[in-house]
Short mmCIF file of C-alpha atoms in Angstrom, two decimals:
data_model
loop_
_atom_site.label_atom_id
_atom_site.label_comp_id
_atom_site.label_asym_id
_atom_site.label_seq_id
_atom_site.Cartn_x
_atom_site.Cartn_y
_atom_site.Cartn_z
CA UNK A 38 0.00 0.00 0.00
CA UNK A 39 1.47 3.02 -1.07
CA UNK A 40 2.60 5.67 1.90
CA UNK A 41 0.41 9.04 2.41
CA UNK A 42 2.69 11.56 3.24
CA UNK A 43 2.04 13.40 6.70
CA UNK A 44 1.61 16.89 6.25
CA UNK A 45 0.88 19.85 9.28
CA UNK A 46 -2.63 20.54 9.96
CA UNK A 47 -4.06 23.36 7.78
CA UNK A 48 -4.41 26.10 10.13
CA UNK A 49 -5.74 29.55 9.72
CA UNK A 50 -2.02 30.39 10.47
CA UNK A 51 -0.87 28.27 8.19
CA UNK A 52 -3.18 29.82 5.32
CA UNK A 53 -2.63 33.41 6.59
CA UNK A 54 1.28 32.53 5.98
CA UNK A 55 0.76 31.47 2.66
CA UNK A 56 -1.65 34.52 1.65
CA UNK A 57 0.98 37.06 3.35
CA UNK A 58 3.96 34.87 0.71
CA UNK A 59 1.29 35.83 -2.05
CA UNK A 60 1.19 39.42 -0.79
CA UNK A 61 4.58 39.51 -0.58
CA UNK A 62 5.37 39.22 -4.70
CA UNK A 63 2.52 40.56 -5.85
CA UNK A 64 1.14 44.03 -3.73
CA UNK A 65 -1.67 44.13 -6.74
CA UNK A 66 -3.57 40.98 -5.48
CA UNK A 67 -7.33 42.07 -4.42
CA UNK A 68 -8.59 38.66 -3.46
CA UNK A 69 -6.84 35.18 -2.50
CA UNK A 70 -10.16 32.76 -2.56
CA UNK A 71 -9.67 29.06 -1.01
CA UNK A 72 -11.62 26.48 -2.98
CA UNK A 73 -12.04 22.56 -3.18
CA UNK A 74 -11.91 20.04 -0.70
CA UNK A 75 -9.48 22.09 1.78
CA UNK A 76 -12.62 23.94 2.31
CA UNK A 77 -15.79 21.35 2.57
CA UNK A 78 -13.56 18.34 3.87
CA UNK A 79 -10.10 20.17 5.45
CA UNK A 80 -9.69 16.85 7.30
CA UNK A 81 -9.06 14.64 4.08
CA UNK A 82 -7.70 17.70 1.91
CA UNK A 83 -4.31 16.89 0.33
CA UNK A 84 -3.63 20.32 -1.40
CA UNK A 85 -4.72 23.54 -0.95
CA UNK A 86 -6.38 25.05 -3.93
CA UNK A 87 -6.19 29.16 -4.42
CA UNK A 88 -7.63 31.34 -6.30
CA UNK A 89 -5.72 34.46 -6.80
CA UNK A 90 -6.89 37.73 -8.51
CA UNK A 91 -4.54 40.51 -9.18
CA UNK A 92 -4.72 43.58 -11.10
CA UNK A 93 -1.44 42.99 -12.96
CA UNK A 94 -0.98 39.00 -12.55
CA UNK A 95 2.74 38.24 -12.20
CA UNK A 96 3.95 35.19 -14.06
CA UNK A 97 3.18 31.88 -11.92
CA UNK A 98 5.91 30.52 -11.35
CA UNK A 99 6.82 33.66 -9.13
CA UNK A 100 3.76 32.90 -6.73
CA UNK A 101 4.58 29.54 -6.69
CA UNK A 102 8.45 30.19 -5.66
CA UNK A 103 6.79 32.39 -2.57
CA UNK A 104 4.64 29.98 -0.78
CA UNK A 105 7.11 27.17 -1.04
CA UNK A 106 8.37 27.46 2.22
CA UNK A 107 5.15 28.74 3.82
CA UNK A 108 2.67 25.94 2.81
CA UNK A 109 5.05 23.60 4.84
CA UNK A 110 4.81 21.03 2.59
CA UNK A 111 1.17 20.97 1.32
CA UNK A 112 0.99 21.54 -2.46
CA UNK A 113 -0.76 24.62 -3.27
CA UNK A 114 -2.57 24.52 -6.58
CA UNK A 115 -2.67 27.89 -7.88
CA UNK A 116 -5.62 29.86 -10.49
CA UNK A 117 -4.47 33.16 -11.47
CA UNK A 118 -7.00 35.41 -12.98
CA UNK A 119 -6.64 39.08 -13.57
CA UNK A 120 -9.52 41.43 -12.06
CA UNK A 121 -12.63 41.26 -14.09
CA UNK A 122 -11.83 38.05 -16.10
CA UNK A 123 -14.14 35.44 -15.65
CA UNK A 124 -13.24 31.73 -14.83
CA UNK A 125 -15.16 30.18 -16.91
CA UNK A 126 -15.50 26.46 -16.02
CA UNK A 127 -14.01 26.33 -12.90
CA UNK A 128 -16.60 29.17 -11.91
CA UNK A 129 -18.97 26.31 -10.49
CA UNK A 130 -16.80 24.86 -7.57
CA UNK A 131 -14.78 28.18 -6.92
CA UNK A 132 -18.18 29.90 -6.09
CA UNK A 133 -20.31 27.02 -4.45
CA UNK A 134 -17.11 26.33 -1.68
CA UNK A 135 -15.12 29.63 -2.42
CA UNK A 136 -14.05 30.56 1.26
CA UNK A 137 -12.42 34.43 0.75
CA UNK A 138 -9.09 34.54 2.74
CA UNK A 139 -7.79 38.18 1.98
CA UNK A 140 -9.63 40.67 -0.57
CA UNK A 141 -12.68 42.04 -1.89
CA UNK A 142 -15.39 39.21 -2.31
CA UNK A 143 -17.08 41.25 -5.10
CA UNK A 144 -14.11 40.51 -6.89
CA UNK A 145 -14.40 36.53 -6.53
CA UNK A 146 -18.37 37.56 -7.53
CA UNK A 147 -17.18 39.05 -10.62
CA UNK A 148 -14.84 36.90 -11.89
CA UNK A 149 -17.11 33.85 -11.13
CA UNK A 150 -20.32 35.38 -12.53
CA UNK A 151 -22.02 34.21 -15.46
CA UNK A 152 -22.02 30.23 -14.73
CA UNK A 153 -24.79 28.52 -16.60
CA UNK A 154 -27.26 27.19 -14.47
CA UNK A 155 -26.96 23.22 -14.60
CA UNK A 156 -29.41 21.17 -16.30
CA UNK A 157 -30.72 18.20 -15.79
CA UNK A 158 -28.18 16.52 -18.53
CA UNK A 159 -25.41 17.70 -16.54
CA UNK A 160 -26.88 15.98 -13.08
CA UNK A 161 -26.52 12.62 -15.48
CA UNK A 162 -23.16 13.11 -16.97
CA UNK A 163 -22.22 13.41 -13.08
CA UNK A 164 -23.74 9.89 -12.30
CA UNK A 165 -21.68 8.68 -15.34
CA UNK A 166 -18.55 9.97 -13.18
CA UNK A 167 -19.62 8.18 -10.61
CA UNK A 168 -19.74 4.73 -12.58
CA UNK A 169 -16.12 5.48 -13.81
CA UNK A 170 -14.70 6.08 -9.98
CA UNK A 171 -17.16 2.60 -8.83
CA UNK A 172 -15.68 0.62 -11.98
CA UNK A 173 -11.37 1.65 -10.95
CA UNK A 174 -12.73 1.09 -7.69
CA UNK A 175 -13.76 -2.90 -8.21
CA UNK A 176 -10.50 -3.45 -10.75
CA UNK A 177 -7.56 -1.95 -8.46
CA UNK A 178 -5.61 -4.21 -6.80
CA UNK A 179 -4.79 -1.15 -4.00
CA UNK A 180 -6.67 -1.03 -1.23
CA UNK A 181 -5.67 2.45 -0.49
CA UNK A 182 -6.74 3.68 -4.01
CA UNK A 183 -9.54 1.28 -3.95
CA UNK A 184 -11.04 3.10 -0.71
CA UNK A 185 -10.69 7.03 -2.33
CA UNK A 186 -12.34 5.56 -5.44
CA UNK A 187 -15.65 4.14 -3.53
CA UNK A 188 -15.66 7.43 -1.89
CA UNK A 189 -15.47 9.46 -4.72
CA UNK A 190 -18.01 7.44 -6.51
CA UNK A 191 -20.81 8.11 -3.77
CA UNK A 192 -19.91 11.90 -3.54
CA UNK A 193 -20.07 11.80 -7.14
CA UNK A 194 -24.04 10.50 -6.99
CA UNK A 195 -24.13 13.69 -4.33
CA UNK A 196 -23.10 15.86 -6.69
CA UNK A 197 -25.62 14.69 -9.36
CA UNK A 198 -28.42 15.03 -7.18
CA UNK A 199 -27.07 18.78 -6.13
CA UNK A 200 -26.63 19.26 -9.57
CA UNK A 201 -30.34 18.64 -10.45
CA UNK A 202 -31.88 19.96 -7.33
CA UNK A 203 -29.85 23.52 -8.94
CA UNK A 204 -31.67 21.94 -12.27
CA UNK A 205 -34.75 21.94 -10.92
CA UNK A 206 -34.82 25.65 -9.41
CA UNK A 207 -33.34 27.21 -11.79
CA UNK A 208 -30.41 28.58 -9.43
CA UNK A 209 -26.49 29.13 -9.75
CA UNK A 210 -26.86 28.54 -5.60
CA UNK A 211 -24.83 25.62 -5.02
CA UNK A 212 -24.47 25.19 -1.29
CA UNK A 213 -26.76 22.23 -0.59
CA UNK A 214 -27.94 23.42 2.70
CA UNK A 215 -29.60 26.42 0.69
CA UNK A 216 -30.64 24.21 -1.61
CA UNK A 217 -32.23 21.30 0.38
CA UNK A 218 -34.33 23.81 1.96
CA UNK A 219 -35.65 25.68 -0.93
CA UNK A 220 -37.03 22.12 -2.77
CA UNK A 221 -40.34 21.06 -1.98
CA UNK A 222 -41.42 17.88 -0.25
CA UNK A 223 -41.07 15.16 -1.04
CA UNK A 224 -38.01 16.23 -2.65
CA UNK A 225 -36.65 17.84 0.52
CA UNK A 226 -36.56 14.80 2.30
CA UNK A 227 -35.12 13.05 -0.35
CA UNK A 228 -32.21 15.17 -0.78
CA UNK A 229 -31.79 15.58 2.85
CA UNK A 230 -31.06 11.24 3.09
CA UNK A 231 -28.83 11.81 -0.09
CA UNK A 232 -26.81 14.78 1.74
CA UNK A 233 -26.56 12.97 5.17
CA UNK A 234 -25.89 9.22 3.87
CA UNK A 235 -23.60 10.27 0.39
CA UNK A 236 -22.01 13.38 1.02
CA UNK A 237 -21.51 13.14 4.92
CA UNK A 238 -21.73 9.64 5.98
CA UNK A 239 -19.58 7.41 2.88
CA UNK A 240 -17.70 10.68 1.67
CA UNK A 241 -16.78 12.47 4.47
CA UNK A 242 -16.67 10.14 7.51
CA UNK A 243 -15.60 7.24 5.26
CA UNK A 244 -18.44 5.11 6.86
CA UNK A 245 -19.85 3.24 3.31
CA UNK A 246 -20.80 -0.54 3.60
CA UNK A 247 -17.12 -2.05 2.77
CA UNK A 248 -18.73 -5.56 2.58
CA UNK A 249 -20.55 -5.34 -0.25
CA UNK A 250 -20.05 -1.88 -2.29
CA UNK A 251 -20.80 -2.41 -5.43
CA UNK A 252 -24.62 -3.48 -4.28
CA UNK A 253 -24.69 -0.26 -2.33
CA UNK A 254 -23.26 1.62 -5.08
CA UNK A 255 -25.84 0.09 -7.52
CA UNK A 256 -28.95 0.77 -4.86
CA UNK A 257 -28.27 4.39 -4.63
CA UNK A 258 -26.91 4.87 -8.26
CA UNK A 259 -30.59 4.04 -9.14
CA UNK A 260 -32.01 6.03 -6.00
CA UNK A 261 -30.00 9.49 -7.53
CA UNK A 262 -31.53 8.50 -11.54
CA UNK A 263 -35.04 8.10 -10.18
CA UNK A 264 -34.59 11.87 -7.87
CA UNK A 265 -33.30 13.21 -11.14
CA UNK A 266 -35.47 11.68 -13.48
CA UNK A 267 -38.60 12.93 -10.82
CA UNK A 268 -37.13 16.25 -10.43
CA UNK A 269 -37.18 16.42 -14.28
CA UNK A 270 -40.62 15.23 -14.36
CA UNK A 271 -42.10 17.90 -11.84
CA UNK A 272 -40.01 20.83 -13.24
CA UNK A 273 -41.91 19.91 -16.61
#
């Protein structure tokens, strides 16, 4: 099994270091904007993923030179966008678990506006993810790999439902507490057990039925289709 390399706990401190690095090449930066799983699962984050807006963006490799030394060994995945610029596909993730660590937010706003609402095509093409991560799941021979894979796959069916719940309201909000509470019974409740069991229980906490989880995998593969394919029907 292959080794996971033991890196300091990401602190505030340990962010507000590698902002001040940031600051400390580039005085033009209005925003630094932490994204991705450092944000909605800091306990099982392996990187740290920044957004970084700047009037006059410096060339990369300058901010990646300055927070070497004060990420303390956690790889910090850097997207540079000057002021104004929009992110385009990226806009999605940055803006549902954008956390702003120094800066303007209406600057993260800006340069994440104009994301397309999802559709209900999208939610699918997420459950089709999910198959891929189940399938490398049953074939690797890794047990380590083979656990991130399972998890993945179920956070993946997550995301499809949170995907069509946005779908079905017609919203760019993507924080599923918002959006659990805005659907309508009995789709509320539904969501709720997909949030709690998916995203919280297997994903988070690790907790998924490692006996058997390809049948568990199946049973709420088909679960998510039907909650898409009923939020489809009821939005018609």
């Amino acid at each position: 099994m292959k080794a996971v390399k033991e890196l300091p706990p990401l602190t505030e401190q340990l962010l507000a270091r590698v902002v001040s690095a940031l600051l400390s090449v580039d005085p033009d930066i209005v925003a630094v904007v932490l994204f991705g799983s450092a944000v909605y699962a800091p306990d099982l984050a392996r990187d740290i993923d920044l957004l970084v807006i700047s009037k006059e963006p410096k060339e990369r490799e300058s901010y990646e030179d300055a927070v070497l030394e004060a990420s303390q060994g956690w790889n910090v995945d850097l997207v540079v966008h000057k002021v104004g610029e929009k992110l385009g596909r990226l806009s999605g993730a940055v803006r549902t678990f954008g956390k702003v660590l120094f800066g303007d937010e209406s600057r993260f706003l800006e340069v994440t506006d104009g994301m397309p609402v999802p559709t209900f095509e999208d939610a699918r093409r997420t459950i089709r993810e999910a198959e891929a991560d189940a399938q490398e799941a049953v074939t690797t021979q890794d047990e380590w790999h083979a656990d991130r894979r399972w998890r993945s796959a179920f956070n993946w069916l997550f995301d499809a439902a949170r995907l069509a719940a946005m779908a079905f309201l017609n919203t760019k909000e993507g924080r599923w507490g918002i959006l659990r509470r805005q659907l309508p019974q009995p789709f509320q409740d539904e969501f709720h057990a997909i949030i709690n069991t998916l995203h919280i229980r297997f994903w988070y906490e690790g907790d998924y039925p490692h006996d058997n989880p390809e049948w568990h995998f199946q049973t709420w593969r088909d679960r998510v289709a039907q909650f898409i394919s009923d939020l489809e029907q009821a939005a018609a």
